[in-house]
Coordinates of C-alpha atoms in Angstrom, one line a residue:
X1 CA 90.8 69.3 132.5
X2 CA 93.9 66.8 132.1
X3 CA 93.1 66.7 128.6
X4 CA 92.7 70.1 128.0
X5 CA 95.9 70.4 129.3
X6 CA 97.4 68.1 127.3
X7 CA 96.0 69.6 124.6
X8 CA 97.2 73.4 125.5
X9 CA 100.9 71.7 125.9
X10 CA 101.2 69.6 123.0
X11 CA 99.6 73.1 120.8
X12 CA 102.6 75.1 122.2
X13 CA 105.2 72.0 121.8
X14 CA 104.1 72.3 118.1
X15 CA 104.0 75.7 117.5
X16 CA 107.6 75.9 118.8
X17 CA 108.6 73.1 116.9
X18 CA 107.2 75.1 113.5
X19 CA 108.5 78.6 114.6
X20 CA 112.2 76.8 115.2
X21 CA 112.2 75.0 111.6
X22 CA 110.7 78.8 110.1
X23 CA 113.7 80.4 112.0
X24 CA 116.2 77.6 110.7
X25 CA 114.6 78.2 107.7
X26 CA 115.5 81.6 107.4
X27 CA 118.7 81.3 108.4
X28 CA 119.7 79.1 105.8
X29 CA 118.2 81.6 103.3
X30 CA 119.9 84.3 104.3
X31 CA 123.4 82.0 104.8
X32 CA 122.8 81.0 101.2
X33 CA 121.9 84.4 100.0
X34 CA 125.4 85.3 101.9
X35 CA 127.3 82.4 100.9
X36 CA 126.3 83.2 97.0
X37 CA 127.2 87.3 97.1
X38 CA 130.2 87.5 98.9
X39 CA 131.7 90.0 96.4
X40 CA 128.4 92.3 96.7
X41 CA 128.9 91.9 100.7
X42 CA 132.6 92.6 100.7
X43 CA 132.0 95.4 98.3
X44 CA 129.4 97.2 100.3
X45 CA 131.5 96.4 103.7
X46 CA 134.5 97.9 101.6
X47 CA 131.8 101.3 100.3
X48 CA 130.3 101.9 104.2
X49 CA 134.4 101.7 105.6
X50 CA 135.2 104.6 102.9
X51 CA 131.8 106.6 103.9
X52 CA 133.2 106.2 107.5
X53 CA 136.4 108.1 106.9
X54 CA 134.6 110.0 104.3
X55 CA 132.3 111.8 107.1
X56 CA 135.4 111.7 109.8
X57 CA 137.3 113.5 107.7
X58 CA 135.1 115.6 105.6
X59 CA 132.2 116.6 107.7
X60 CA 131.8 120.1 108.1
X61 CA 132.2 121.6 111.8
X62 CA 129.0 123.4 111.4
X63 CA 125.7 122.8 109.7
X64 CA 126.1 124.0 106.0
X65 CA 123.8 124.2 102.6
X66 CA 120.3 122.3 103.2
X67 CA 121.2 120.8 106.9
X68 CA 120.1 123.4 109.0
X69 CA 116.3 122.7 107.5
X70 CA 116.4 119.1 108.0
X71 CA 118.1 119.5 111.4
X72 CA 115.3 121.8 112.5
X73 CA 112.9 119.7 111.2
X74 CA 113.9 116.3 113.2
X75 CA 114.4 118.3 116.1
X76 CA 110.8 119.8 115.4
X77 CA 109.7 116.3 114.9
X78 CA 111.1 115.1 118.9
X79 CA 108.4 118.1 119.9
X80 CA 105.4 116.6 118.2
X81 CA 105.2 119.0 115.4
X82 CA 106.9 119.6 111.8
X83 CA 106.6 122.7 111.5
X84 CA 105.6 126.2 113.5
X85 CA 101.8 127.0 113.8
X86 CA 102.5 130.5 113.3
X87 CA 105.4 130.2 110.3
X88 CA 104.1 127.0 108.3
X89 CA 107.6 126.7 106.0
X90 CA 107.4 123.6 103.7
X91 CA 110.9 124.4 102.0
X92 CA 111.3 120.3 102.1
X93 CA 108.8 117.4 103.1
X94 CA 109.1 115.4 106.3
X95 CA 110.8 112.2 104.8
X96 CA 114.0 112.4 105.7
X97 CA 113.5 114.6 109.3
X98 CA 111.3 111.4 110.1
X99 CA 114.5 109.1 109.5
X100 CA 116.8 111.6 111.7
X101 CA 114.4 112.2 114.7
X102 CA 114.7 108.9 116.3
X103 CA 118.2 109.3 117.2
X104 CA 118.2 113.3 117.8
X105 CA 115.9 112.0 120.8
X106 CA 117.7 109.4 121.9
X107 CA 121.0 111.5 122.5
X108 CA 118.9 114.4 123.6
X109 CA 119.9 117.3 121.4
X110 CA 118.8 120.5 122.7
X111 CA 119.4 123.2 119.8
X112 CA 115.6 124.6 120.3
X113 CA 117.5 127.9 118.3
X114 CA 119.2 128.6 115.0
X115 CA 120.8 132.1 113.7
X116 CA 121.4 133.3 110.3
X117 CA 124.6 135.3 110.1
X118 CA 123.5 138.4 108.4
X119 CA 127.1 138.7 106.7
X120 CA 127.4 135.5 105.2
X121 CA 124.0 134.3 105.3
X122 CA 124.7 131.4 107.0
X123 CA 123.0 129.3 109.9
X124 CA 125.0 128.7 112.5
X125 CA 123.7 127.1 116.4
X126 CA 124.9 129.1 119.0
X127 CA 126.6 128.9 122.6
X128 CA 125.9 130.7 125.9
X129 CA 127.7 133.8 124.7
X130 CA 125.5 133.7 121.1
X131 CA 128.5 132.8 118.8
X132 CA 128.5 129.7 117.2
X133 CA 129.2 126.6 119.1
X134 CA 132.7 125.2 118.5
X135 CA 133.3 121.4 117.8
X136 CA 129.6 121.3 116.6
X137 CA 131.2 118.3 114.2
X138 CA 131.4 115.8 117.0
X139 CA 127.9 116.5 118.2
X140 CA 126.4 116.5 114.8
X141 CA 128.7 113.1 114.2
X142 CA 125.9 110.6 114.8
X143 CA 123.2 112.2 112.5
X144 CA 125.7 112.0 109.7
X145 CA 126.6 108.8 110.6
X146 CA 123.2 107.6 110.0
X147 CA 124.5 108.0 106.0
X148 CA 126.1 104.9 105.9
X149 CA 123.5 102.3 106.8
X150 CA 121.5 104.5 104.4
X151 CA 123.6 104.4 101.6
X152 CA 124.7 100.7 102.5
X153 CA 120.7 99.5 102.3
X154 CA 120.0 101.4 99.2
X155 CA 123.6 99.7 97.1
X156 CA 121.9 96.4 98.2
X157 CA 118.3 97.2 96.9
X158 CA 119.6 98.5 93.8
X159 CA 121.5 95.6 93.6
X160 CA 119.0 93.3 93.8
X161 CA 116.3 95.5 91.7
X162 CA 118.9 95.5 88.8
X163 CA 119.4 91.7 89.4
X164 CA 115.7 91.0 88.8
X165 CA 116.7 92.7 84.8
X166 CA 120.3 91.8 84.2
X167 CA 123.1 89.4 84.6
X168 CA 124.8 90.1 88.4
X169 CA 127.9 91.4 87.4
X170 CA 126.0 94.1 85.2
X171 CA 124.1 94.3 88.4
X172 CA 127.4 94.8 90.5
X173 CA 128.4 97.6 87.8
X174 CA 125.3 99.6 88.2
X175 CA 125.7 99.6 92.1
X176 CA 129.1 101.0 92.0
X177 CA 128.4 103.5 89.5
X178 CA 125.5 105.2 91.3
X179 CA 128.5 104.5 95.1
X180 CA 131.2 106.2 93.5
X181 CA 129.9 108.4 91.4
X182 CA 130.8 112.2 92.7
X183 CA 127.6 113.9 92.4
X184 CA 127.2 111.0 95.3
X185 CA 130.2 111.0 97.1
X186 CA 130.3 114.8 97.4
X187 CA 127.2 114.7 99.7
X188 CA 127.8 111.7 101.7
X189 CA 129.6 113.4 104.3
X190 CA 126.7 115.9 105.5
X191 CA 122.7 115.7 106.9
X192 CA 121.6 115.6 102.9
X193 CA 118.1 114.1 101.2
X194 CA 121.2 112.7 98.7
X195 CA 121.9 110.2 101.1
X196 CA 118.7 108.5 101.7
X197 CA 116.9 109.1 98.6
X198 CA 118.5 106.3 96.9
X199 CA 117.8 104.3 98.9
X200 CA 113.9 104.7 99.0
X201 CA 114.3 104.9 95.2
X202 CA 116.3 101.4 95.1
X203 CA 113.5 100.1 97.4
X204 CA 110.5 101.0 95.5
X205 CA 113.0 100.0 92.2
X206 CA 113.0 96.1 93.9
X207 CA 109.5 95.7 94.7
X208 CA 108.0 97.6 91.8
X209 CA 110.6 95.2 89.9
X210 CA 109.4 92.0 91.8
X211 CA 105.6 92.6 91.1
X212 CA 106.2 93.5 87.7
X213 CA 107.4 90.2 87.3
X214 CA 105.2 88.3 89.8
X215 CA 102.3 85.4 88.3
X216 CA 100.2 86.4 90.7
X217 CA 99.1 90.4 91.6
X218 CA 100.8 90.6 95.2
X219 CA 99.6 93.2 97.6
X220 CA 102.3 93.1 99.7
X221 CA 105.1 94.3 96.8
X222 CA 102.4 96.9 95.9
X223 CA 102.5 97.8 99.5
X224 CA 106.4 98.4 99.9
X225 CA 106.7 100.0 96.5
X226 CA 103.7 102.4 97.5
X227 CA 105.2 103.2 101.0
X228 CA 109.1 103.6 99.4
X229 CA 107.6 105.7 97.1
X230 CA 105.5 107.7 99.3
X231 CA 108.3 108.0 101.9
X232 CA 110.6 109.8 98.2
X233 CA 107.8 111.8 97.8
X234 CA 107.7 113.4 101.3
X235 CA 111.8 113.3 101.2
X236 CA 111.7 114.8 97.6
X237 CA 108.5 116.7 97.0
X238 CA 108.9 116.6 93.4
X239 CA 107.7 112.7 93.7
X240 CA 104.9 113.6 94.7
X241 CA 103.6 115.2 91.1
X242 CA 105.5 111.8 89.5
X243 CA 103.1 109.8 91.5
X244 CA 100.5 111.1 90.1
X245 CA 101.9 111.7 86.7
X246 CA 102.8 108.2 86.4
X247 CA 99.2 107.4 87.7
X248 CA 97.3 108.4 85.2
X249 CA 99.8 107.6 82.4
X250 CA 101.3 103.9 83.4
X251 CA 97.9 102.7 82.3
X252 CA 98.1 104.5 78.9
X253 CA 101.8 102.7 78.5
X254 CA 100.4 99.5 79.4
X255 CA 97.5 99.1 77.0
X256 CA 99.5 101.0 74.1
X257 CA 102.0 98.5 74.7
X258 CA 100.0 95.4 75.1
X259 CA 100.5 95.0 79.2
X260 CA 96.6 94.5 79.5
X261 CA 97.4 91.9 82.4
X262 CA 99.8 94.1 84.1
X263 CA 98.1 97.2 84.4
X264 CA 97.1 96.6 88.3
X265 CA 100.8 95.9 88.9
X266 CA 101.8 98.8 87.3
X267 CA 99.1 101.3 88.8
X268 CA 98.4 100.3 91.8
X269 CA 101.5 101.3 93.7
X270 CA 101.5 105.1 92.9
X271 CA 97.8 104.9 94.0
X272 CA 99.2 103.4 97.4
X273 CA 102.1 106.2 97.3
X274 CA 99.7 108.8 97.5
X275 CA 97.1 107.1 100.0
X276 CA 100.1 106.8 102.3
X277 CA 100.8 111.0 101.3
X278 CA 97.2 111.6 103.2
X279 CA 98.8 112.7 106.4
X280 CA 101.1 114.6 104.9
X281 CA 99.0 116.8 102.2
X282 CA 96.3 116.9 104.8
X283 CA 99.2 118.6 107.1
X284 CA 99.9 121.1 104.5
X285 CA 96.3 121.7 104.0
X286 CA 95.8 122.3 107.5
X287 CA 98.4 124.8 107.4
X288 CA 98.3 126.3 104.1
X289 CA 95.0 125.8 103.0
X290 CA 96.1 124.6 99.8
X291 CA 94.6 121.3 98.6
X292 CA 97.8 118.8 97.2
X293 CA 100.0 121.1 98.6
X294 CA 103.5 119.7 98.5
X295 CA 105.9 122.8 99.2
X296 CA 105.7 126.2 99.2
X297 CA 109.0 127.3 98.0
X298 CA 108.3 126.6 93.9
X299 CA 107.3 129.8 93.7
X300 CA 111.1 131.3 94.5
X301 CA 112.3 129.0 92.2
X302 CA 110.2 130.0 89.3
X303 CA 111.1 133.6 90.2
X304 CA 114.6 133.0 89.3
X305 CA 113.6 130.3 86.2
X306 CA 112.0 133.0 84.5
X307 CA 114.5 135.7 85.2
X308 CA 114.5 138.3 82.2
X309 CA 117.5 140.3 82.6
X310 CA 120.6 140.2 80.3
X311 CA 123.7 137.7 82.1
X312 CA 121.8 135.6 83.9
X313 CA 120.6 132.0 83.0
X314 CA 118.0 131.0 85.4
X315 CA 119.7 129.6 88.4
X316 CA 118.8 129.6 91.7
X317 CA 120.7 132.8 93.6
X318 CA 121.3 132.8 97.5
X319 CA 120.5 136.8 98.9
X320 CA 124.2 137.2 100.1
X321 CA 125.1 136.7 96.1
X322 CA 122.6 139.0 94.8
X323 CA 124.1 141.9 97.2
X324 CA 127.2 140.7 95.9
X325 CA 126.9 141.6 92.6
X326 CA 126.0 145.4 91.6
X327 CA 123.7 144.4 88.5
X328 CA 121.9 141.5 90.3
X329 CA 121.6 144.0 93.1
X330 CA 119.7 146.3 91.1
X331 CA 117.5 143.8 89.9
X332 CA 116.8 141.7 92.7
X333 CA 117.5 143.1 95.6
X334 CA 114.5 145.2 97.1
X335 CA 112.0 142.5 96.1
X336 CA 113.5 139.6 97.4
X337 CA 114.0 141.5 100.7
X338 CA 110.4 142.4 100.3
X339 CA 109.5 138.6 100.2
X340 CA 112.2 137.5 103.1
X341 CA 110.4 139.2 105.6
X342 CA 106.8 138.0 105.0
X343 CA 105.6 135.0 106.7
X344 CA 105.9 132.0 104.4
X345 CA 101.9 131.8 103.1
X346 CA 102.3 135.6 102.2
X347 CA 106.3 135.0 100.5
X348 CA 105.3 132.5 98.4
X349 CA 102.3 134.8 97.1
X350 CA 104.9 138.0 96.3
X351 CA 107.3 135.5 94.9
X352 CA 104.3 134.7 92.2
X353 CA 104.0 138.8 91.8
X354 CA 107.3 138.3 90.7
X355 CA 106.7 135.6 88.3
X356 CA 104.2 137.3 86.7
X357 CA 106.0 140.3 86.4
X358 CA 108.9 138.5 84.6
X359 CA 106.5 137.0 82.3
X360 CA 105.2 140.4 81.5
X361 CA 108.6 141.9 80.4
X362 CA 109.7 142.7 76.9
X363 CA 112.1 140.1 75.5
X364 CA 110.5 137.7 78.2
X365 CA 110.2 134.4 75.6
X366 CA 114.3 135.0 74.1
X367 CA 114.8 134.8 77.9
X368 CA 113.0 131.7 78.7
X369 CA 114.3 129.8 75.9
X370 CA 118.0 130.8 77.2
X371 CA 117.3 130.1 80.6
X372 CA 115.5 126.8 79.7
X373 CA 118.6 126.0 77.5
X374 CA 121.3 126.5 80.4
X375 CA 118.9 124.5 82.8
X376 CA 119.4 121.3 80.6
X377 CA 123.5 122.1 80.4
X378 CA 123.4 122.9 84.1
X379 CA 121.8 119.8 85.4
X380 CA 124.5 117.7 84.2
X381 CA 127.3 120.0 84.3
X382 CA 126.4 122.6 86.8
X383 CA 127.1 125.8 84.3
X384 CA 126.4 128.2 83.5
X385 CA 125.2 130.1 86.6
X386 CA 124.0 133.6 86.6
X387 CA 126.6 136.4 86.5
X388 CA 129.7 135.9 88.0
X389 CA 128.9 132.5 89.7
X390 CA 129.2 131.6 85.9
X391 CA 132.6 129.7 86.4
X392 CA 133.3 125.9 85.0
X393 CA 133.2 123.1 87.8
X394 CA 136.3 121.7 88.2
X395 CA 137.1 118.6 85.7
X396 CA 135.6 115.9 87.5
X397 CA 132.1 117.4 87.8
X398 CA 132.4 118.3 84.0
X399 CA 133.4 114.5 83.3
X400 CA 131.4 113.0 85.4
X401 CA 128.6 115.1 83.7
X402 CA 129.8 114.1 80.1
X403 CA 129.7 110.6 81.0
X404 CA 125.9 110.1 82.2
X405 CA 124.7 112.5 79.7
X406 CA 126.8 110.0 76.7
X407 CA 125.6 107.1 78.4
X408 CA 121.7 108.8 78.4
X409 CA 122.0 109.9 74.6
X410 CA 123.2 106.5 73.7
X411 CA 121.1 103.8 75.6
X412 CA 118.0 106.5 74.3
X413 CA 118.6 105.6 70.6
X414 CA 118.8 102.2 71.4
X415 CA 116.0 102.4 73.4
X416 CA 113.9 103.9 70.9
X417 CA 115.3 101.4 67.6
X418 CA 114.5 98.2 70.1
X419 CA 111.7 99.4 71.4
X420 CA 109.6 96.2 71.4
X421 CA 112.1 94.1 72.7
X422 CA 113.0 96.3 75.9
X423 CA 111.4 95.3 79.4
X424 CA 108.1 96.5 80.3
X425 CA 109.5 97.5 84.4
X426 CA 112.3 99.1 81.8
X427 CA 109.8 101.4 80.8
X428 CA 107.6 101.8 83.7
X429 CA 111.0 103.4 85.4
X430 CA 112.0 105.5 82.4
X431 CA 108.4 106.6 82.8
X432 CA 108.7 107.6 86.3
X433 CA 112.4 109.2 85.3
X434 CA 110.8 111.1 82.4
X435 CA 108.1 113.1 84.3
X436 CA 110.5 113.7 87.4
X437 CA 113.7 115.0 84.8
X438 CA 110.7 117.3 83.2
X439 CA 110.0 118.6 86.4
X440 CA 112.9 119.3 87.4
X441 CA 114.1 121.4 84.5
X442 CA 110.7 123.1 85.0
X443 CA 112.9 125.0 87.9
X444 CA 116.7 125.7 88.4
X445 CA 118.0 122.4 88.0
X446 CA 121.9 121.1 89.7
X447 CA 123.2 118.0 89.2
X448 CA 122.6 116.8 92.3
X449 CA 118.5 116.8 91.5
X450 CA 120.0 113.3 89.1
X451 CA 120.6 111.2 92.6
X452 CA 117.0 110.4 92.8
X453 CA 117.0 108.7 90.0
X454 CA 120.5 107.8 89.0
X455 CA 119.3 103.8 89.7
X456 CA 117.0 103.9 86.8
X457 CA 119.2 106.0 84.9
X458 CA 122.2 103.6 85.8
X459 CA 120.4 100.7 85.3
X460 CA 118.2 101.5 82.0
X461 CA 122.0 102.1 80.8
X462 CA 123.2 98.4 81.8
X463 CA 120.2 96.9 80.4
X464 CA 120.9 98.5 77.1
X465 CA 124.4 97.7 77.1
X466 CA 123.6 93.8 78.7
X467 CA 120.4 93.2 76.9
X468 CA 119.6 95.0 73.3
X469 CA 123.1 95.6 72.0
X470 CA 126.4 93.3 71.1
X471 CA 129.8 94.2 71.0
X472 CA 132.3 92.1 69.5
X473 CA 136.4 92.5 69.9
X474 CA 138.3 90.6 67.2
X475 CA 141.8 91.0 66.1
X476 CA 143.3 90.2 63.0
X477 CA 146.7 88.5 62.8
X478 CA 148.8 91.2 61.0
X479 CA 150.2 90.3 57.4

């Protein structure tokens, strides 16, 4: 028995000893890793400070564009369910309630009601008396504080994915490029996918990256790149199709490009994306009946896409705009009422009525190809917009526009002429980029439908400029 003992004692002595030198380990690691990006940590310190004052200062005292659906949908979530047994609404996925449930428990919110302002169309929570509460800001505070260790982790993961392709100051560029960009910075104060979805993007980016790269096939990168991805999909449902896009044609680009060996590495993760999905789809087909059912809102949005009538260009248009304007009135009026009141199976069914009653109309392909055309402009410049909503953004959308649009049409040329000498995870990501930016001017497109994937964009851009071109400054002494 003593020896057993003995035995039993000197086991634990020894596993402590080896846990303490792992721990030590670590911690040296990470002091290292600290020690050696200073600039990177300082920067993103400096970023989440500017968020902070960004959200005190900015933060709307009421819930405004796409927060009231996310809002209801963590608070949903804190009930057990996502969405209502009786009105099955998948506007958006569950990604980002998921990430916003844990605290609306902890500090006990208790909005179980929202109301739609039937003047302005807006959602507003209301008080005792039914108006709308005041100082909502304050209570809504630490949801939108939840932005900046969002934002902060995804700088860092882009960071490192672009790292893993280009020098570290190229790296550094790329980081604060997709930070201060303001297609970013205008969402950063409010309960918006914008905020999180680089982040799961930049994730995905760094271990897709990693097992790109790896000797060895690695289950565990596969793993976190399929779960990040999975986790974009159900935040932006339009990942969902890339997934599988990208699973069926990664292994084409792999043995067309002679990436025989790396076709696992390259595959694999989407198929773990949409294993993780299960849940999810099997939710919506629970509720819907629909098999791979992502969301049932794309049929509104191809309603408006394929819009026939004369001074309009295919944007999406909110109800209280359509009675706003006489002509869009008379167009659109009585049938999106119609839809509004059905239950959401039934809505998304007369939406399609719509659809194909567009596609019917005389004129119908002049029509598509202008809309299409304005769908290209508008998601980098956010114009033209249907009817009077048709005004210019002010110069710094339009710059900001211009810039990442130059920097796309240039690093594409070079892309294309050094094709051979460009990065196989380089293409893998323009891959996934490519069938996302297609889908997404498959329907009214804004700029802010870029964030996703301004890291690849970004840092495709970098590696261009770093990696397959040279520029040379010389100046001559003057005669």
């Amino acid at each position: 028995m003593a020896t057993q003992l003995e035995t039993l004692r000197s086991g634990v002595v020894n596993f402590a000893t080896q846990a303490q030198l792992f721990v030590e380990a670590k911690k040296g690691i990470l002091g290292e890793i600290m020690e050696r990006e200073k600039l990177l940590f300082r920067t993103v310190l400096g970023l989440s400070i500017f968020h902070l004052l960004l959200i005190i200062f900015l933060s709307p005292d009421q819930l405004l564009n796409d927060e009231p659906r996310y809002f209801s949908g963590a608070n949903n979530l804190t009930k057990g369910y996502f969405v209502e047994e009786k009105l099955p609404d998948f506007t958006n996925g569950p990604g980002y309630p998921m990430l916003l449930a844990p605290v609306m428990g902890l500090l006990g919110f208790e909005f179980d009601r929202m109301i739609q302002d039937p003047d302005t169309f807006e959602f507003y929570v209301p008080g005792e008396s039914g108006e709308p509460l005041k100082n909502l800001k304050w209570r809504l505070l630490p949801l939108r504080l939840l932005n900046i260790p969002f934002l902060a982790i995804g700088y860092l993961a882009i960071y490192f994915a672009s790292k893993l392709l280009i020098p570290s100051r190229w790296a550094l560029a790329v980081m604060l490029a997709m930070a201060l960009n303001p297609f970013q910075l205008r969402w950063v104060p409010m309960i918006m996918t914008e905020n999180v979805t680089p982040m799961l993007f930049g994730l995905f980016a760094w271990a897709y990256i990693k097992g790109l790269q790896a000797k060895s096939f690695s289950w565990k990168l596969v793993i976190l790149a399929g779960l990040a991805f999975a986790w974009l999909a159900m935040t932006r449902t339009m990942f969902g199709y890339v997934a599988l896009g990208a699973l069926l044609s990664a292994p084409v680009l792999c043995l067309i490009d002679g990436y025989r060996e790396k076709l696992k590495a390259a595959t694999i993760p989407f198929v773990a994306a949409l294993i993780f999905c299960i849940p999810y789809l099997s939710y919506t087909h629970h509720h819907t009946g629909k098999v791979f059912c992502w969301a049932t809102n794309g049929t509104e949005l191809l309603y408006w896409i394929t819009s026939p009538h004369e001074g309009e260009y295919g944007s999406w248009l909110q109800e209280k705009w359509v009675k706003g304007d006489p002509l869009l009135a008379e167009n659109h009026l009585s049938f999106i009422q119609s839809a509004s009141e059905l239950p959401p199976i039934e809505r998304e069914e007369r939406w399609m009525e719509g659809v194909k009653k567009h596609l019917e109309s005389e004129g119908v392909e002049k029509a598509l190809v202008r809309n299409y055309a304005a769908n290209l402009c508008r998601v980098f410049f956010n114009v033209p917009r249907s009817r009077k909503f048709e005004n210019f953004p002010k110069l710094v959308w339009a710059l900001t526009g211009f810039v990442v649009f130059l920097g796309m049409a240039g690093a594409t040329i070079v892309t294309l002429w050094k094709w051979r000498d460009v990065h196989m995870a380089i293409k893998l990501l323009l891959l996934c980029f490519g069938i996302y930016f297609c889908g997404v001017l498959l329907l009214p497109a804004e700029p802010r439908y870029l964030i996703p994937v301004f890291p690849a964009i970004f840092l495709w851009i970098a590696y261009v400029l770093s990696q397959l071109v040279e520029v040379r400054v010389s100046f001559r002494p003057v005669t």
